[in-house]
Amino acid sequence: MDKQKLHRELEQLHAELQQVESPDRNDREMLQKLAGDIRKILEQKETETDNYGSLRERLREAIAQLEASHPRATLLMRQAIDQLAYMGI
């Protein structure tokens, strides 16, 4: 498992989510929730595989909702999903 690479990608995604502005309240709430979830994972020394799995599902849902309005953020979400898949999660 390459957790270091995943954490680098999650750090990049977290930073991007902090900068994204959205006029849509639902999008804003989703982005804030994702950023908080990612921050919690990054702060934990040992993260349970279940946490990664649930994050993967939330990222997939966010991509479907945000793809047109936030292409950079969704690209980073896809990269994180790919890394999770590579790790078998």
PDB file of C-alpha atoms in Angstrom:
ATOM      1  CA  MET A   1       0.000   0.000   0.000  1.00  0.00           C
ATOM      2  CA  ASP A   2       1.365   3.394  -0.930  1.00  0.00           C
ATOM      3  CA  LYS A   3      -0.232   5.488   1.801  1.00  0.00           C
ATOM      4  CA  GLN A   4       2.302   8.280   1.299  1.00  0.00           C
ATOM      5  CA  LYS A   5       1.193   8.833  -2.281  1.00  0.00           C
ATOM      6  CA  LEU A   6      -2.455   8.689  -1.257  1.00  0.00           C
ATOM      7  CA  HIS A   7      -1.864  11.206   1.535  1.00  0.00           C
ATOM      8  CA  ARG A   8      -0.071  13.565  -0.881  1.00  0.00           C
ATOM      9  CA  GLU A   9      -3.040  13.373  -3.236  1.00  0.00           C
ATOM     10  CA  LEU A  10      -5.500  13.862  -0.376  1.00  0.00           C
ATOM     11  CA  GLU A  11      -3.506  16.881   0.835  1.00  0.00           C
ATOM     12  CA  GLN A  12      -3.650  18.366  -2.663  1.00  0.00           C
ATOM     13  CA  LEU A  13      -7.377  17.670  -2.906  1.00  0.00           C
ATOM     14  CA  HIS A  14      -7.980  19.142   0.560  1.00  0.00           C
ATOM     15  CA  ALA A  15      -6.162  22.335  -0.431  1.00  0.00           C
ATOM     16  CA  GLU A  16      -8.198  22.575  -3.632  1.00  0.00           C
ATOM     17  CA  LEU A  17     -11.482  22.049  -1.795  1.00  0.00           C
ATOM     18  CA  GLN A  18     -10.569  24.858   0.607  1.00  0.00           C
ATOM     19  CA  GLN A  19     -10.249  27.244  -2.349  1.00  0.00           C
ATOM     20  CA  VAL A  20     -13.307  26.238  -4.368  1.00  0.00           C
ATOM     21  CA  GLU A  21     -16.118  28.744  -4.287  1.00  0.00           C
ATOM     22  CA  SER A  22     -19.596  27.705  -5.264  1.00  0.00           C
ATOM     23  CA  PRO A  23     -22.739  29.784  -5.411  1.00  0.00           C
ATOM     24  CA  ASP A  24     -24.815  26.641  -4.845  1.00  0.00           C
ATOM     25  CA  ARG A  25     -25.429  25.987  -1.140  1.00  0.00           C
ATOM     26  CA  ASN A  26     -25.659  22.192  -1.568  1.00  0.00           C
ATOM     27  CA  ASP A  27     -22.375  22.095  -3.475  1.00  0.00           C
ATOM     28  CA  ARG A  28     -20.703  24.250  -0.813  1.00  0.00           C
ATOM     29  CA  GLU A  29     -21.917  21.976   1.966  1.00  0.00           C
ATOM     30  CA  MET A  30     -20.744  18.870   0.118  1.00  0.00           C
ATOM     31  CA  LEU A  31     -17.310  20.390  -0.520  1.00  0.00           C
ATOM     32  CA  GLN A  32     -16.961  21.467   3.123  1.00  0.00           C
ATOM     33  CA  LYS A  33     -17.970  18.007   4.348  1.00  0.00           C
ATOM     34  CA  LEU A  34     -15.467  16.323   2.019  1.00  0.00           C
ATOM     35  CA  ALA A  35     -12.701  18.698   3.111  1.00  0.00           C
ATOM     36  CA  GLY A  36     -13.469  17.923   6.762  1.00  0.00           C
ATOM     37  CA  ASP A  37     -13.500  14.178   6.130  1.00  0.00           C
ATOM     38  CA  ILE A  38     -10.180  14.367   4.299  1.00  0.00           C
ATOM     39  CA  ARG A  39      -8.640  16.481   7.064  1.00  0.00           C
ATOM     40  CA  LYS A  40      -9.688  13.891   9.670  1.00  0.00           C
ATOM     41  CA  ILE A  41      -8.108  11.080   7.656  1.00  0.00           C
ATOM     42  CA  LEU A  42      -4.886  13.045   7.187  1.00  0.00           C
ATOM     43  CA  GLU A  43      -4.668  13.800  10.919  1.00  0.00           C
ATOM     44  CA  GLN A  44      -4.998  10.146  11.938  1.00  0.00           C
ATOM     45  CA  LYS A  45      -1.780   8.179  12.233  1.00  0.00           C
ATOM     46  CA  GLU A  46      -3.478   4.889  11.418  1.00  0.00           C
ATOM     47  CA  THR A  47      -6.555   5.123   9.246  1.00  0.00           C
ATOM     48  CA  GLU A  48      -8.974   2.229   9.060  1.00  0.00           C
ATOM     49  CA  THR A  49      -9.598   0.827   5.598  1.00  0.00           C
ATOM     50  CA  ASP A  50     -13.321   1.427   6.171  1.00  0.00           C
ATOM     51  CA  ASN A  51     -12.655   5.176   6.407  1.00  0.00           C
ATOM     52  CA  TYR A  52     -10.938   5.097   3.032  1.00  0.00           C
ATOM     53  CA  GLY A  53     -13.770   3.063   1.532  1.00  0.00           C
ATOM     54  CA  SER A  54     -16.453   5.450   2.710  1.00  0.00           C
ATOM     55  CA  LEU A  55     -14.390   8.403   1.483  1.00  0.00           C
ATOM     56  CA  ARG A  56     -14.125   6.746  -1.923  1.00  0.00           C
ATOM     57  CA  GLU A  57     -17.904   6.482  -2.140  1.00  0.00           C
ATOM     58  CA  ARG A  58     -18.405  10.111  -1.089  1.00  0.00           C
ATOM     59  CA  LEU A  59     -15.864  11.223  -3.685  1.00  0.00           C
ATOM     60  CA  ARG A  60     -17.726   9.326  -6.398  1.00  0.00           C
ATOM     61  CA  GLU A  61     -20.993  10.991  -5.398  1.00  0.00           C
ATOM     62  CA  ALA A  62     -19.333  14.408  -5.378  1.00  0.00           C
ATOM     63  CA  ILE A  63     -17.861  13.875  -8.836  1.00  0.00           C
ATOM     64  CA  ALA A  64     -21.278  13.089 -10.249  1.00  0.00           C
ATOM     65  CA  GLN A  65     -22.703  16.275  -8.735  1.00  0.00           C
ATOM     66  CA  LEU A  66     -19.783  18.665  -9.288  1.00  0.00           C
ATOM     67  CA  GLU A  67     -18.115  17.560 -12.514  1.00  0.00           C
ATOM     68  CA  ALA A  68     -19.344  20.394 -14.730  1.00  0.00           C
ATOM     69  CA  SER A  69     -19.021  23.198 -12.197  1.00  0.00           C
ATOM     70  CA  HIS A  70     -15.682  22.242 -10.570  1.00  0.00           C
ATOM     71  CA  PRO A  71     -13.501  20.343 -13.074  1.00  0.00           C
ATOM     72  CA  ARG A  72     -10.192  20.811 -11.199  1.00  0.00           C
ATOM     73  CA  ALA A  73     -11.590  19.521  -7.920  1.00  0.00           C
ATOM     74  CA  THR A  74     -13.230  16.533  -9.598  1.00  0.00           C
ATOM     75  CA  LEU A  75      -9.971  15.689 -11.397  1.00  0.00           C
ATOM     76  CA  LEU A  76      -8.212  15.521  -8.017  1.00  0.00           C
ATOM     77  CA  MET A  77     -11.085  13.436  -6.632  1.00  0.00           C
ATOM     78  CA  ARG A  78     -10.649  10.957  -9.481  1.00  0.00           C
ATOM     79  CA  GLN A  79      -6.924  10.720  -8.792  1.00  0.00           C
ATOM     80  CA  ALA A  80      -7.625   9.924  -5.135  1.00  0.00           C
ATOM     81  CA  ILE A  81     -10.171   7.276  -6.149  1.00  0.00           C
ATOM     82  CA  ASP A  82      -7.640   5.734  -8.535  1.00  0.00           C
ATOM     83  CA  GLN A  83      -5.024   5.584  -5.780  1.00  0.00           C
ATOM     84  CA  LEU A  84      -7.528   3.959  -3.411  1.00  0.00           C
ATOM     85  CA  ALA A  85      -8.345   1.390  -6.094  1.00  0.00           C
ATOM     86  CA  TYR A  86      -4.626   0.744  -6.606  1.00  0.00           C
ATOM     87  CA  MET A  87      -4.379   0.092  -2.872  1.00  0.00           C
ATOM     88  CA  GLY A  88      -7.238  -2.392  -3.108  1.00  0.00           C
ATOM     89  CA  ILE A  89      -9.760  -0.195  -1.324  1.00  0.00           C
TER      90      ILE A  89
END
